Structures are given as C-alpha cells and as structure tokens.
Tab-separated table of C-alpha atoms in Angstrom:
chain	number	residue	atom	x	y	z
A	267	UNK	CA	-80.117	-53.970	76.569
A	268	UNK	CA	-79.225	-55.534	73.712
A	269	UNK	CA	-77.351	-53.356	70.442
A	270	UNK	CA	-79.167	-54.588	67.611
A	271	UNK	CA	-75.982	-53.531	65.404
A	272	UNK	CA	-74.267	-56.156	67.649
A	273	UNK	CA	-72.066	-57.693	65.389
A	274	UNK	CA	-72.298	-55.445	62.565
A	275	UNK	CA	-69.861	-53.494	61.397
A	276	UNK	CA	-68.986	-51.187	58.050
A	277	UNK	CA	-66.050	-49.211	57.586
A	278	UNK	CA	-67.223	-45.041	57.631
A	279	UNK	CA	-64.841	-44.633	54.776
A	280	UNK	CA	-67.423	-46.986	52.789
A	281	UNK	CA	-70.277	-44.976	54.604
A	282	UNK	CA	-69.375	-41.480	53.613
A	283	UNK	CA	-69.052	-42.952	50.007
A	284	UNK	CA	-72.417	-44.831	49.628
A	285	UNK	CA	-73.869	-41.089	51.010
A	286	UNK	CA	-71.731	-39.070	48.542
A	287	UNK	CA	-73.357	-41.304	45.726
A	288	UNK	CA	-77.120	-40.906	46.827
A	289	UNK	CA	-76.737	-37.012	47.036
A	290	UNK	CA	-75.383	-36.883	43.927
A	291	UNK	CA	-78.289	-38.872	42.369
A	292	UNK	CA	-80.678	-36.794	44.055
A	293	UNK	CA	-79.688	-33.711	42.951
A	294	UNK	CA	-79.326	-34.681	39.562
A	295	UNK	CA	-83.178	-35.802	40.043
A	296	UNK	CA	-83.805	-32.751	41.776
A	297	UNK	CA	-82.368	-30.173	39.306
A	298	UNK	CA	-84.314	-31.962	36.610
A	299	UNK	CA	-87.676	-32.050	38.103
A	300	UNK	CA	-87.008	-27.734	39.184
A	301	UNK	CA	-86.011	-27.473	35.696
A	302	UNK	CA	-89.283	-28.737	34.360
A	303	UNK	CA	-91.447	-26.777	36.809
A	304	UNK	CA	-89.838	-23.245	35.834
A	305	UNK	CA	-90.247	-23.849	32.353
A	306	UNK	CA	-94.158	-24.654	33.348
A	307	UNK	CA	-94.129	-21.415	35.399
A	308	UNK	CA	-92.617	-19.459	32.326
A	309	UNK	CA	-95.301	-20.934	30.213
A	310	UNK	CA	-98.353	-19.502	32.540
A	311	UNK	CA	-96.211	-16.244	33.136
A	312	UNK	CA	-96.691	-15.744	28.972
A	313	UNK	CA	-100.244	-16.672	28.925
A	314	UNK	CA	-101.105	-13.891	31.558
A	315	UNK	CA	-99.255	-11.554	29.945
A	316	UNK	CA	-100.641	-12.290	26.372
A	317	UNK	CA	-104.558	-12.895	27.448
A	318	UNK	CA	-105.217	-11.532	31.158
A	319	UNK	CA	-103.318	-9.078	31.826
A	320	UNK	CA	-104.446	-6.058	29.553
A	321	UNK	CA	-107.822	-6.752	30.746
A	322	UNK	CA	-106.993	-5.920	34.248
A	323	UNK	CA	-105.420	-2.805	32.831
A	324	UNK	CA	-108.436	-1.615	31.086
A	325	UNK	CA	-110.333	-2.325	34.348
A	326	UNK	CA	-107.537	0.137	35.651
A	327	UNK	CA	-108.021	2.918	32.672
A	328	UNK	CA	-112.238	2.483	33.493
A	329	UNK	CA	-111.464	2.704	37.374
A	330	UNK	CA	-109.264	6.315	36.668
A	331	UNK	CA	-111.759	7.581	34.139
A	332	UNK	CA	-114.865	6.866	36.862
A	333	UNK	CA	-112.182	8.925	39.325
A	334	UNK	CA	-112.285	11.871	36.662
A	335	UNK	CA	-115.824	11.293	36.397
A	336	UNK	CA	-116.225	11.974	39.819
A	337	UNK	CA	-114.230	15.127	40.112
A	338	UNK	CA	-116.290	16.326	37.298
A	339	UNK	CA	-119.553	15.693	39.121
A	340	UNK	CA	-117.900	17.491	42.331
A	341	UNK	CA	-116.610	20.631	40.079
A	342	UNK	CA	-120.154	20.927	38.905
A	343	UNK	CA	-121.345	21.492	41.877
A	344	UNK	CA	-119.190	23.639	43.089
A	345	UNK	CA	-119.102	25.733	40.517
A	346	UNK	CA	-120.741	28.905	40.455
A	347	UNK	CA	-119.513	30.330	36.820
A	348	UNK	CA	-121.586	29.927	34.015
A	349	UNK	CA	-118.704	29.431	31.621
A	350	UNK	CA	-116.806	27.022	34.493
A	351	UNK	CA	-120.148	24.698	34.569
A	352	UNK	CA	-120.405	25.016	30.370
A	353	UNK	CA	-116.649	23.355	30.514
A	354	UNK	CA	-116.967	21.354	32.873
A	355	UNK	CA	-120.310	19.818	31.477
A	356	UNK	CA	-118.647	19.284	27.909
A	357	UNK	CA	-116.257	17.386	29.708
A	358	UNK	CA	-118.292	15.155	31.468
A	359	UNK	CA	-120.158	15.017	28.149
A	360	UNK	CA	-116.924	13.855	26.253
A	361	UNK	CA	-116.136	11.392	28.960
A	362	UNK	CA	-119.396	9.860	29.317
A	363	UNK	CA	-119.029	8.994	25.514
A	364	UNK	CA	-115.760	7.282	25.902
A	365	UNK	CA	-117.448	4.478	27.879
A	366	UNK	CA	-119.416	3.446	24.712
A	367	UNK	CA	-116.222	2.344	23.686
A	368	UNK	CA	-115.082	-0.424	25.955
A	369	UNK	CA	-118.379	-2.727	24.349
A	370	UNK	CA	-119.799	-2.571	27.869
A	371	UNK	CA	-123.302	-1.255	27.757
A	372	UNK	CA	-124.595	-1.685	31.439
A	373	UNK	CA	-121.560	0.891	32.127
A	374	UNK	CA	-121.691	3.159	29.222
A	375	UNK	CA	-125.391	3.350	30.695
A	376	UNK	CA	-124.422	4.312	33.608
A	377	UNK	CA	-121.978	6.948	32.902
A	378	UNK	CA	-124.529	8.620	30.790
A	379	UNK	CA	-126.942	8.574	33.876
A	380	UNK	CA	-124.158	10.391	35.611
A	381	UNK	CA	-123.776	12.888	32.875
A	382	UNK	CA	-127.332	13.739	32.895
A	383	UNK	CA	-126.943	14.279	36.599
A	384	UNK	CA	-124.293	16.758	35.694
A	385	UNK	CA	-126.491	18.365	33.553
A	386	UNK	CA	-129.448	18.766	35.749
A	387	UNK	CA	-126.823	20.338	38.311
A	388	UNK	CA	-125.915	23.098	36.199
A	389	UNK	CA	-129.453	23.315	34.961
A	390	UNK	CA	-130.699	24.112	38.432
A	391	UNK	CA	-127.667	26.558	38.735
A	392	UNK	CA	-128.599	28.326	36.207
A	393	UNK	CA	-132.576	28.705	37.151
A	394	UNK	CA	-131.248	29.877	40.625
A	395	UNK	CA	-129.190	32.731	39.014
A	396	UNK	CA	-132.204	34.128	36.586
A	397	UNK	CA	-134.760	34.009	39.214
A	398	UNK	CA	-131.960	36.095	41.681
A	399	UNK	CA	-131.649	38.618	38.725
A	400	UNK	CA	-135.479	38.415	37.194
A	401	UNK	CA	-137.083	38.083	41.056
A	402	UNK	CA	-139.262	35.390	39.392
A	403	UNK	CA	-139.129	33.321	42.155
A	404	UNK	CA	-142.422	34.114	43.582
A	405	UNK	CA	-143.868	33.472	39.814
A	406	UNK	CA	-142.566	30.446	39.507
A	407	UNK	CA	-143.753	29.288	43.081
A	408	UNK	CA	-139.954	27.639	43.376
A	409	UNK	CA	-137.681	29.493	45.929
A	410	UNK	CA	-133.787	29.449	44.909
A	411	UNK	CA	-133.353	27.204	48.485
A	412	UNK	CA	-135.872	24.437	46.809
A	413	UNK	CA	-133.373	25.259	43.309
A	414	UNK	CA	-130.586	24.768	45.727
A	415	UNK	CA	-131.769	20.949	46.899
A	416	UNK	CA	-133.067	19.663	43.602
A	417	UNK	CA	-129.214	20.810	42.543
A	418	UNK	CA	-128.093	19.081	45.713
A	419	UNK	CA	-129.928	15.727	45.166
A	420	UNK	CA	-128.827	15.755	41.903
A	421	UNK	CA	-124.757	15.924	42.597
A	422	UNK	CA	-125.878	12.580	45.818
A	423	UNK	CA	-127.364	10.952	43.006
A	424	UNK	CA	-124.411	11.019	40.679
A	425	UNK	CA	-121.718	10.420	43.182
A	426	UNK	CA	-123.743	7.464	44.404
A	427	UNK	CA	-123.662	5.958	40.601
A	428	UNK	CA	-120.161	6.830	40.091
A	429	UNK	CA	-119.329	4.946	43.673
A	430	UNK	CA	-121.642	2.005	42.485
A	431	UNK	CA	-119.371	2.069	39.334
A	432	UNK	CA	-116.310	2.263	40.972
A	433	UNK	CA	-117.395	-0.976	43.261
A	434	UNK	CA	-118.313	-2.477	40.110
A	435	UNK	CA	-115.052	-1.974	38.034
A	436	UNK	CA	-113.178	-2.887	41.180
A	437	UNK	CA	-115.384	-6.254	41.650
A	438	UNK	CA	-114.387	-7.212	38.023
A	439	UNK	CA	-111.076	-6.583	38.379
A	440	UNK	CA	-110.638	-8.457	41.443
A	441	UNK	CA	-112.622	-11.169	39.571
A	442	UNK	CA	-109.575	-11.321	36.615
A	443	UNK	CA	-107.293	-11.142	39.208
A	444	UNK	CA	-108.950	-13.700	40.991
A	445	UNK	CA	-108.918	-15.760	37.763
A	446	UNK	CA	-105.207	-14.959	37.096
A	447	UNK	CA	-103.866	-15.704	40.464
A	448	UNK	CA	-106.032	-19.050	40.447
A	449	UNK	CA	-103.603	-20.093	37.677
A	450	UNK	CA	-100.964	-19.029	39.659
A	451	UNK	CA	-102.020	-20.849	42.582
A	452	UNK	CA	-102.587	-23.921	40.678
A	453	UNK	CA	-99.133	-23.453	39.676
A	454	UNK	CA	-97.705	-22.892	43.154
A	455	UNK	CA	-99.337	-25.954	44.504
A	456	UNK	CA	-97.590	-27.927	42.023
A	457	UNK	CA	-94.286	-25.965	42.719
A	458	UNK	CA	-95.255	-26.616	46.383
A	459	UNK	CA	-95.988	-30.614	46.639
A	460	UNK	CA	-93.043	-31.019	44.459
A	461	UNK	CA	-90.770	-29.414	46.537
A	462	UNK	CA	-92.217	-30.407	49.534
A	463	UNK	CA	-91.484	-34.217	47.901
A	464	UNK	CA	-88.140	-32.868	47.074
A	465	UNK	CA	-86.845	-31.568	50.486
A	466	UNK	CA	-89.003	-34.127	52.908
A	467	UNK	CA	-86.808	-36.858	51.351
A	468	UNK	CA	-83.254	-34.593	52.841
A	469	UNK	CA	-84.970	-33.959	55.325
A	470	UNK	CA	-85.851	-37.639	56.160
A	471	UNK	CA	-82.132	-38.732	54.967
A	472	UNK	CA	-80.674	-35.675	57.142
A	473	UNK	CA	-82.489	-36.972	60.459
A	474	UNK	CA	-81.550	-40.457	59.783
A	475	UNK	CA	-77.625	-39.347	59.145
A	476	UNK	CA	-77.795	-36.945	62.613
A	477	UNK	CA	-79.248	-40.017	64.449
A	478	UNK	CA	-76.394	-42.379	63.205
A	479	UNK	CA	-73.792	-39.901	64.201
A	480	UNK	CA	-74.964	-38.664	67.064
A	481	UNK	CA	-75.756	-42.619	68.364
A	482	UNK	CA	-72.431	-44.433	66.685
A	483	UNK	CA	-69.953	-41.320	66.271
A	484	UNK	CA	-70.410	-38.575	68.388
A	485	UNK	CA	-71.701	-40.429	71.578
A	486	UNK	CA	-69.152	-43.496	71.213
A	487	UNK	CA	-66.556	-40.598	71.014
A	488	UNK	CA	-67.917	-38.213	73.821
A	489	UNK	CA	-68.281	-41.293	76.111
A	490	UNK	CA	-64.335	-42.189	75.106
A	491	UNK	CA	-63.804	-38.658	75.815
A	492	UNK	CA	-64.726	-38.666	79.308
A	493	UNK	CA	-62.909	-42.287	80.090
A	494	UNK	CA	-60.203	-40.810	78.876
A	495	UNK	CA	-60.488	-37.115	81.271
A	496	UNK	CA	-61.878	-39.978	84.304
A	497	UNK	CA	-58.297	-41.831	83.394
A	498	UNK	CA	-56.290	-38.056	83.447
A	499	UNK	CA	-58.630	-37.949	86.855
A	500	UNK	CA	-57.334	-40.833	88.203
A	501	UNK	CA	-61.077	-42.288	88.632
A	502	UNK	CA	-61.512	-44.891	85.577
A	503	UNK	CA	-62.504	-48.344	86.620
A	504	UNK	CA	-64.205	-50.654	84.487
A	505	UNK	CA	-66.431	-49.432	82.007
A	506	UNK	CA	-68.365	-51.215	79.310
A	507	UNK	CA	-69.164	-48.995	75.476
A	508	UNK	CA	-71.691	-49.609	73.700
A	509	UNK	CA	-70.359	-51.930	71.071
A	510	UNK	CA	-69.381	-49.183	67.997
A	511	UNK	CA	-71.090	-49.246	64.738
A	512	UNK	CA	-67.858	-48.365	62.631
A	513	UNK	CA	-65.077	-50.274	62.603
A	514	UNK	CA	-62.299	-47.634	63.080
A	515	UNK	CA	-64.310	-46.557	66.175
A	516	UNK	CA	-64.244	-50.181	67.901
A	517	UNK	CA	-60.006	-50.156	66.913
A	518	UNK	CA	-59.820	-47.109	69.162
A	519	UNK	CA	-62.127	-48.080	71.901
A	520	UNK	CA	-60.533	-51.209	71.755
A	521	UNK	CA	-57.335	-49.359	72.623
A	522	UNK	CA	-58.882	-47.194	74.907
A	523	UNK	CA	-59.739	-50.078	77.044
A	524	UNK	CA	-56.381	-51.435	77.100
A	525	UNK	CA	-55.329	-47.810	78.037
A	526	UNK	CA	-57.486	-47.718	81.155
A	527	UNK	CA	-56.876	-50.861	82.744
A	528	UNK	CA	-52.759	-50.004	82.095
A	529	UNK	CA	-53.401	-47.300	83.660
A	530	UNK	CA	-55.206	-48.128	86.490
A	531	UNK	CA	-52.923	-50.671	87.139
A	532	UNK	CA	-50.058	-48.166	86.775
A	533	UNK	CA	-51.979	-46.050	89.293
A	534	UNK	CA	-52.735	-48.516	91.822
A	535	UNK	CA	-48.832	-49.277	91.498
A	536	UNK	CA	-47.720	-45.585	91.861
A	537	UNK	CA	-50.271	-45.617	95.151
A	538	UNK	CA	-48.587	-47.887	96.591
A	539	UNK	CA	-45.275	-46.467	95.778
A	540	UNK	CA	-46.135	-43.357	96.831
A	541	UNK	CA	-47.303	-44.523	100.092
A	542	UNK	CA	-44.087	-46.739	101.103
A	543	UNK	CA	-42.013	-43.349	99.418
A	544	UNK	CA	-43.891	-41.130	101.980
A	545	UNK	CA	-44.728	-43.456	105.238
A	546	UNK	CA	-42.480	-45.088	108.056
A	547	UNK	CA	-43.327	-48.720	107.537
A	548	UNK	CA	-42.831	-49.452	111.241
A	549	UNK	CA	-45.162	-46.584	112.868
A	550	UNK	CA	-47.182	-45.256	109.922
A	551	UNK	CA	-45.903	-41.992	110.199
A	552	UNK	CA	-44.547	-39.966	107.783
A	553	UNK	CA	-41.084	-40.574	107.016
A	554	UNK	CA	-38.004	-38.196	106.995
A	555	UNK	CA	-38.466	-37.140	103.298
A	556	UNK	CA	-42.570	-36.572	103.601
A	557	UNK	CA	-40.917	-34.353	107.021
A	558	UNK	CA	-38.735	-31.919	104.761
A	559	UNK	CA	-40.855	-31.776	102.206
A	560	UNK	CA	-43.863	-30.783	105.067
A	561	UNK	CA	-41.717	-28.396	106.745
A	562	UNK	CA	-40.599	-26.284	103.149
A	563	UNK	CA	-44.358	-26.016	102.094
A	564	UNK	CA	-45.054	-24.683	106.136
A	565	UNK	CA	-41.868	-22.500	106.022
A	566	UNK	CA	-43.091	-20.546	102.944
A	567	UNK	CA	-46.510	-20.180	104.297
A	568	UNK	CA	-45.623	-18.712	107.287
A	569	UNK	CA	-43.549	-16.741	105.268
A	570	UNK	CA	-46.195	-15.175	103.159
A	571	UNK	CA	-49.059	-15.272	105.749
A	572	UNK	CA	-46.522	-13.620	108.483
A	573	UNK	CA	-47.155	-16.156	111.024
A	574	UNK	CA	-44.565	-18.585	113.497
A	575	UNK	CA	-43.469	-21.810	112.977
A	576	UNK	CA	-42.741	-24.297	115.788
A	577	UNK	CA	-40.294	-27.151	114.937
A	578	UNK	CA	-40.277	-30.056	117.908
A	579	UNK	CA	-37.756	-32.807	117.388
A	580	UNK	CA	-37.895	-35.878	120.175
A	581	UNK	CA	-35.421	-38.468	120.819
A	582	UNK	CA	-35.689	-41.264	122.866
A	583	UNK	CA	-33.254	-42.217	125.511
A	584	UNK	CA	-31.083	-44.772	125.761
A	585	UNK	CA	-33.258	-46.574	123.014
A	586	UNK	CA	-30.201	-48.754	122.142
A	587	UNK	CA	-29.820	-50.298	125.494
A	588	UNK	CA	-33.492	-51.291	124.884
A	589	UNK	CA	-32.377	-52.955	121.889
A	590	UNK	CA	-29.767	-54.857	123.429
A	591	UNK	CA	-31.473	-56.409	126.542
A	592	UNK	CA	-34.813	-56.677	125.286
A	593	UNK	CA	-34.288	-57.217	121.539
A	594	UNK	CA	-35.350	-55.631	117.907
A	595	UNK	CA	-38.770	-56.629	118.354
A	596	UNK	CA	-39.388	-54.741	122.111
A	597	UNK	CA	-37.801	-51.675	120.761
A	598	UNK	CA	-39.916	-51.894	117.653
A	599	UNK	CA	-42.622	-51.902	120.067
A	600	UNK	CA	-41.840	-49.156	122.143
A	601	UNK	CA	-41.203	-47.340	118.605
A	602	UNK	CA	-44.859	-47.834	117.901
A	603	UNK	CA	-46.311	-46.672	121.428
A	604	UNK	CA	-43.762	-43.328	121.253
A	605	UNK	CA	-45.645	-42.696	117.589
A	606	UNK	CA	-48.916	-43.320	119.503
A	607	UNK	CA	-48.176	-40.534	122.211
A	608	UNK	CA	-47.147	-37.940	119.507
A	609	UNK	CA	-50.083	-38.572	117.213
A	610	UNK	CA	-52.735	-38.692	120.153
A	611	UNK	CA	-51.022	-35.287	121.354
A	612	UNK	CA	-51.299	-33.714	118.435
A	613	UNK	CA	-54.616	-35.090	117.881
A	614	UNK	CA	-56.557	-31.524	118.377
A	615	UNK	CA	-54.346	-29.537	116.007
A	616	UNK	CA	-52.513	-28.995	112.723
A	617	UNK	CA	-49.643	-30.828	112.827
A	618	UNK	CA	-47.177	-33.117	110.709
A	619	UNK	CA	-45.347	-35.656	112.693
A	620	UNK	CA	-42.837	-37.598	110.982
A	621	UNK	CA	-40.019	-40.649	112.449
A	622	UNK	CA	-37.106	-38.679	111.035
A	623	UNK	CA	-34.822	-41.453	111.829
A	624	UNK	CA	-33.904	-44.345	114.423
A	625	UNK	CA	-35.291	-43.435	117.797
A	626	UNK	CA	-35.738	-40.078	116.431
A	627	UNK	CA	-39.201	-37.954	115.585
A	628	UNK	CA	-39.873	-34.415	114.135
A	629	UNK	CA	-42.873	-32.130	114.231
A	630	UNK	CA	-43.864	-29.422	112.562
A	631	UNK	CA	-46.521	-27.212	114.188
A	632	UNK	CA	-47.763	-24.606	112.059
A	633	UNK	CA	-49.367	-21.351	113.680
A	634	UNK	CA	-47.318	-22.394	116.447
A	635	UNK	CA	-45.304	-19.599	118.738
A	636	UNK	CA	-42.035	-20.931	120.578
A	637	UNK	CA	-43.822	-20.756	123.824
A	638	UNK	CA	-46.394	-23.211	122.557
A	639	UNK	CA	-44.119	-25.458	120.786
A	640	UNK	CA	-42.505	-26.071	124.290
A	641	UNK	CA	-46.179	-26.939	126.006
A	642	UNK	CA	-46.101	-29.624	123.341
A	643	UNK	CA	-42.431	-30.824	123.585
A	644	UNK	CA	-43.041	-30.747	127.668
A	645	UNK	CA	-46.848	-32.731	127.056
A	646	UNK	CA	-45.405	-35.568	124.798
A	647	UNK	CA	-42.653	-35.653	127.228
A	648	UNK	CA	-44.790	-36.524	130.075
A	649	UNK	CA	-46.689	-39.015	128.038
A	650	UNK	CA	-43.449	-40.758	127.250
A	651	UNK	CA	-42.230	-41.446	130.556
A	652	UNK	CA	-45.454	-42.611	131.563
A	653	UNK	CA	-45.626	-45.244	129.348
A	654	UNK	CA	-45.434	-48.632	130.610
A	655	UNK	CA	-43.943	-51.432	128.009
A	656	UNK	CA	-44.624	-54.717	128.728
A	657	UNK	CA	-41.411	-56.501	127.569
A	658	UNK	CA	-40.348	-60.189	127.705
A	659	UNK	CA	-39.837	-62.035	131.352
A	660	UNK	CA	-43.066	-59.747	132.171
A	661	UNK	CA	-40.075	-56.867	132.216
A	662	UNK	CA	-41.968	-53.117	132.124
A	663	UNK	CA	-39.846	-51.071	129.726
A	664	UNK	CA	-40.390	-47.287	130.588
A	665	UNK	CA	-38.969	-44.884	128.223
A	666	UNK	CA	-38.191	-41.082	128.452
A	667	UNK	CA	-37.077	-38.737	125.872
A	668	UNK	CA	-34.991	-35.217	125.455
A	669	UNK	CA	-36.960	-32.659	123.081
A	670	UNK	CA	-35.943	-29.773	121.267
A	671	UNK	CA	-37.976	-26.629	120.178
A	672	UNK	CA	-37.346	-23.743	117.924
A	673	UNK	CA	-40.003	-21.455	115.702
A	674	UNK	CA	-39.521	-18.718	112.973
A	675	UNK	CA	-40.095	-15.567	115.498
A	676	UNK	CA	-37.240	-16.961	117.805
A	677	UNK	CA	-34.512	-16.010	115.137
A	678	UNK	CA	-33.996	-14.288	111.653
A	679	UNK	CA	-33.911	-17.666	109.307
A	680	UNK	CA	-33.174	-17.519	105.169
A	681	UNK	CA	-34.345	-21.161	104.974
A	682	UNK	CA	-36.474	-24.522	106.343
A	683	UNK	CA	-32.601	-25.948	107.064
A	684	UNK	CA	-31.937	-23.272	109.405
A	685	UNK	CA	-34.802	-23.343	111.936
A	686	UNK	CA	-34.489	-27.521	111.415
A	687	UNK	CA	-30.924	-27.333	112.886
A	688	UNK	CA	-31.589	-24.866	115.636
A	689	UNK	CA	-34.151	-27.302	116.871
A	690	UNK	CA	-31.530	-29.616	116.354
A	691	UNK	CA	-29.163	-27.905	118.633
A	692	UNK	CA	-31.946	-27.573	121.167
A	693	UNK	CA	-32.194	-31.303	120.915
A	694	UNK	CA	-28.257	-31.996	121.156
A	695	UNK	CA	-28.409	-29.503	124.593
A	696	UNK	CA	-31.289	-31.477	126.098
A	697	UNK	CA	-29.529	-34.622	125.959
A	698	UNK	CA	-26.333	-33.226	127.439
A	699	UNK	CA	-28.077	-31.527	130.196
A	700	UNK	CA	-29.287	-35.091	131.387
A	701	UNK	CA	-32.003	-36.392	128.960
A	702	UNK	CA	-35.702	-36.292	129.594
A	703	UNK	CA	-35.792	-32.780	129.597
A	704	UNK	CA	-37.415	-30.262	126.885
A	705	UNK	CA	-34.805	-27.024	125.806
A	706	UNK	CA	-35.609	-24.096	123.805
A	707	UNK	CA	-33.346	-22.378	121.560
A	708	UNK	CA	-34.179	-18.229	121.113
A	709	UNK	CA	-32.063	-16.556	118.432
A	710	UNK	CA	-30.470	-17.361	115.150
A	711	UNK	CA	-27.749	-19.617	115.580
A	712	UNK	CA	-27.499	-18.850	119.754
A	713	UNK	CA	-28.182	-21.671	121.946
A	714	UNK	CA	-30.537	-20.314	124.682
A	715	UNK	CA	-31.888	-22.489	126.787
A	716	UNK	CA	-35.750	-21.153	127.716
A	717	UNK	CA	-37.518	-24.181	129.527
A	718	UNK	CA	-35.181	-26.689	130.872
C-alpha cells in the first residue's frame, strides 16, 4: 500500500511550534467570545432580579397567606368555643381583606367566598349550641345532626376554594417562572452552541493530533521497539517501516536498519563460531571443551538432585598403526564410524558424547549408576570390534577399543576433575590389562577393577 506522506517530510520541532501558535490563537478567541457571553448572562441575571423576580415572591407571600387561610378554615371547624370561633373568624376576616390589596380581584373574590364560608361555619355552631340549651330543635324542625352537616359542607366548600386558589397561585407562579427560565434558556442555548463551536473545534484538532501521533510517532516507535527486542532476541531479519512522517524519526530508523542487518550478520558470524568453538570438525561431535563444560553443568546437578553420574571414556587401539599402513584419510574414516557406534548407542538416552582428543572419546551419562555405565562401555565395545572398515587394496580395517567407567556413588568426589581422572585411570588399566576390554574403578582415588 502506498504512504501517501511518501516523500514528505517536516521536522516535529517545526510541528510542535506551528501547534503551540494555533492554541494560542484559539484561546485568545476563545476567552474573548466567554468573556462576551458572561457579560450577556450578567445582563439577564439583573433584569430578573429588577422585573421578575419579586413577582414570583408575591406569588410566594399569596401561596403562604392561602396556607393560613386554610388553617383558619380548619380551626373553625374544629372549634367548639364561642370566643375561639369569634377570633378565629376576625382573623379570617382580616386576612380575607389583605387580598384586596395585591390589585387581583378574581382572588380577592375568592378569599372573601372563603371567609363567608368561615362565617357560616361558626354560624351553624352557634345555632347547634342554643337549640342544645333552648331544646328548640323540634321548633325549628332542624335537628343539631342536620346543623352539624350544613356546618360540615360549609368547611368542604371552603377548603375546596382555598385548594382551587392554591392551584391557581401555584399555576401563575410556575407561569413567571416559566417566563423567567425561558430567558434563561434562551441564554443557555446561546452559552451552549457557542461552546459547543468552541470545544468541537479541540476536539476536532485533538483527534487529528492523536491520529498523527499515534500513526507517525508512537507506531513508527513501537514497531522500532520491537525490531529492536526481535534483534536482543536474536530473531530480526529483514523488515520494511513504514516510511516516517518526521524527519528525526526516519534518522533513527534509518540507523535502526543498519543496526539489524550488523547484527544479524554479527549473529550469523558468532553461529558459526560458536559451532566450530563447540563441535569436532571431523565427527560432529562435541569437542573436548563442549565435554568439560557438559560434564560441570551434570556434576552440579547430580549434586543438587542427589543422583549418580557415569563418566565412560573410550580409546581406540592401536589407532596409530592404522595411520601408518593405511593413511590419514582411513583413520579419519574409522574416526567417523567409532563416533557413529557411540552416538547410535546412546541413541535411547541422555547422554553427551564428545571426541576428547586423537583416538580418544568421553561420555557423560547422567542418571547413570556405575553398574550401568559399564553395560554401555561393554555395548559400544562390542559395536567397535564389529565394525568392518573397508580400507584401500580392498583391506578390512577392524578396530577395538579399551573403556573406562567411573560415577559419583563409586567414590567421595569435591569436583568434575576428580571423577574425570578416575575414569581416566580406569581407562589407563584397561589398556594395560590387554586392550579391548572395559574396567571399572570403585572408590575415590583406588583403582578397582569391577568388570574386566
């Protein structure tokens, strides 16, 4: 896919300064515009103060006084003392008259209605008491329960036109508030666009910015990141970036780059360093060093884990005759097949097998008792001399070879070295008790022969 900033490059320094100069210039532009919206908002804050406002308090003062009202109308009622309902009625009276006041007739007309309610209740009141002192109920033809309802109907009727009142007084004042917070509204809807015109454009720039370093800063650099941890891995081959946006970017990919493919060279060279450092050229085998390193790493195991060691070192006889009638090349040959026997021995366990010098080989059998270190000295033995070498002059070179065999449990050892040279020793008494033999050595530093 193509970049379409192929090509195109700007320095970030010259970036961050170009975006330093268009935040500056929009919050100058910012800070002006706010500026001129909250004196706009102080301006309607005045005007509801000065105009709307108190009338939504008087709706308040009506609202209370229709409350007192109300508790008046109740306390007439209730009341069952002439001089309680006189009070009570003067205050409703007094109240009632206060309405008159507010140059609201339809409610000054209303409150009055109450307060003749109020009177009618304590008129009936009173009629119950004379006819209950008198006994002119039967007289009259009106019974003090019929007194009772009138009284009754009287005090619904009242708190039904005080309730209509208080609905009314609270419609109104939800109308001024209704008119007060429409200027507010209008107001906030300005405050609202304009800052929604104000913060869209961050917003918009902010997006932009996170796309720009998140495509040409932060992903150029994660993706450098993780050539550089595939490079510490030993795993970086050729990789092509995405051509950087920023110049300073492309200098350090650039040296990236040249990084990896030093590297990789310098790791394919150490590969093959390594290798010829830790391999017999001639039989692929480890060589002596790979050996002692091997057998330290083993020793300590065992060591810690508590478990033998078998050390099996093989020589093969009177190589150096094959040398000199048959030449380098046959003996290099019969090198090869000996390595062949000791790896396809060892083929069905853990084992490092190393040419440890000349004619000589070394394993190290970890796990390994003394007893089964010898089955393996006495099976690559057998394999040995039955090898059949086809030399030239269609001469059959067959080979044997003297083994040695010690382990950790056949002696008290402070080191690798040790249990190396008493397989050493086992070695040196196999070849001086005839060759082609196997010997065993049991004890620290005590040649005992165990399978001979």
């Amino acid at each position: 896919m193509r970049n379409p900033f192929q090509g195109m490059q700007i320095s970030m320094r010259a970036a961050g300064q170009l975006l330093i100069a268009l935040v500056l210039v929009y919050a100058v532009a910012a800070a002006g515009y706010s500026f001129f919206l909250l004196q706009k908002i102080e301006s309607n804050a005045d005007y509801a103060q000065e105009n709307q406002l108190p009338l939504v308090l008087a709706q308040n003062r009506n609202a209370l006084k229709i409350e007192r009202l109300a508790s008046l109308v109740r306390s007439a009622y209730l009341a069952r003392d002439r001089e309680l309902e006189r009070q009570v009625q003067l205050q409703t009276h007094v109240l009632a008259r206060s309405f008159t006041l507010d140059n609201n007739a339809q409610l000054a007309d209303k409150v009055l209605e109450v307060a003749e309610q109020v009177k009618r209740i304590i008129a009936k009141r009173e009629q119950i008491r004379r006819s209950e002192t008198l006994a002119q109920t039967k007289t009259e033809g009106i019974s003090a329960a019929q007194l009772d309802k009138q009284a009754l109907e009287a005090y619904q009727s009242a708190m039904h036109l005080t309730d209509s009142l208080t609905q009314d007084l609270t419609t109104d004042a939800a109308a001024l508030a209704y008119a007060m917070s429409g200027d507010i509204q209008k107001t906030a809807r300005m405050i609202q666009l304009a800052w929604i015109v104000i913060l869209i454009l961050p917003v918009i720039i902010a997006i932009g910015a996170l796309f720009v370093v998140a495509r040409h800063i932060i992903a150029p650099i994660h993706t450098a990141i993780n050539y550089l941890g595939s490079i510490d891995r030993q795993e970086a081959g050729d990789v092509k970036f995405r051509h950087p946006l920023f110049r300073e970017l492309s200098t350090i990919f650039d040296a990236i780059q040249a990084y990896g493919r030093v590297s990789r060279d310098l790791l394919e060279t150490n590969t093959i360093l390594h290798t010829l450092s830790e391999e017999d050229g001639l039989t692929r085998l480890a060589n002596r060093r790979s050996f002692e390193r091997k057998l330290v790493e083993a020793f300590n195991t065992s060591v810690e884990r508590g478990d033998d060691l078998a050390i099996v070192m093989v020589d093969l006889d009177h190589f150096k005759s094959i040398n000199d009638r048959y030449g380098h090349q046959a003996g290099d040959t019969c090198l090869k097949a000996a390595a062949s026997v000791l790896s396809g021995v060892c083929s069905d366990r853990v084992c490092h097998i190393a040419r440890y010098g000349g004619e000589e080989f070394a394993l190290v059998l970890p796990a390994c008792s003394l007893e089964d270190g010898v089955c393996v000295a006495e099976a690559i033995r057998t394999s040995i001399s039955s090898l059949r070498i086809k030399a030239p002059q269609d001469d059959i070179i067959r080979m044997t070879a003297s083994l040695g065999v010690a382990s950790m449990r056949s002696g008290v050892f402070d080191s690798s070295e040790q249990i190396l040279e008493n397989a050493d020793k086992a070695l040196y008494r196999a070849k001086h008790s005839g060759r082609n033999n196997v010997k065993a050595i049991a004890g620290h530093d005590i040649a005992v022969p165990i399978v001979a």
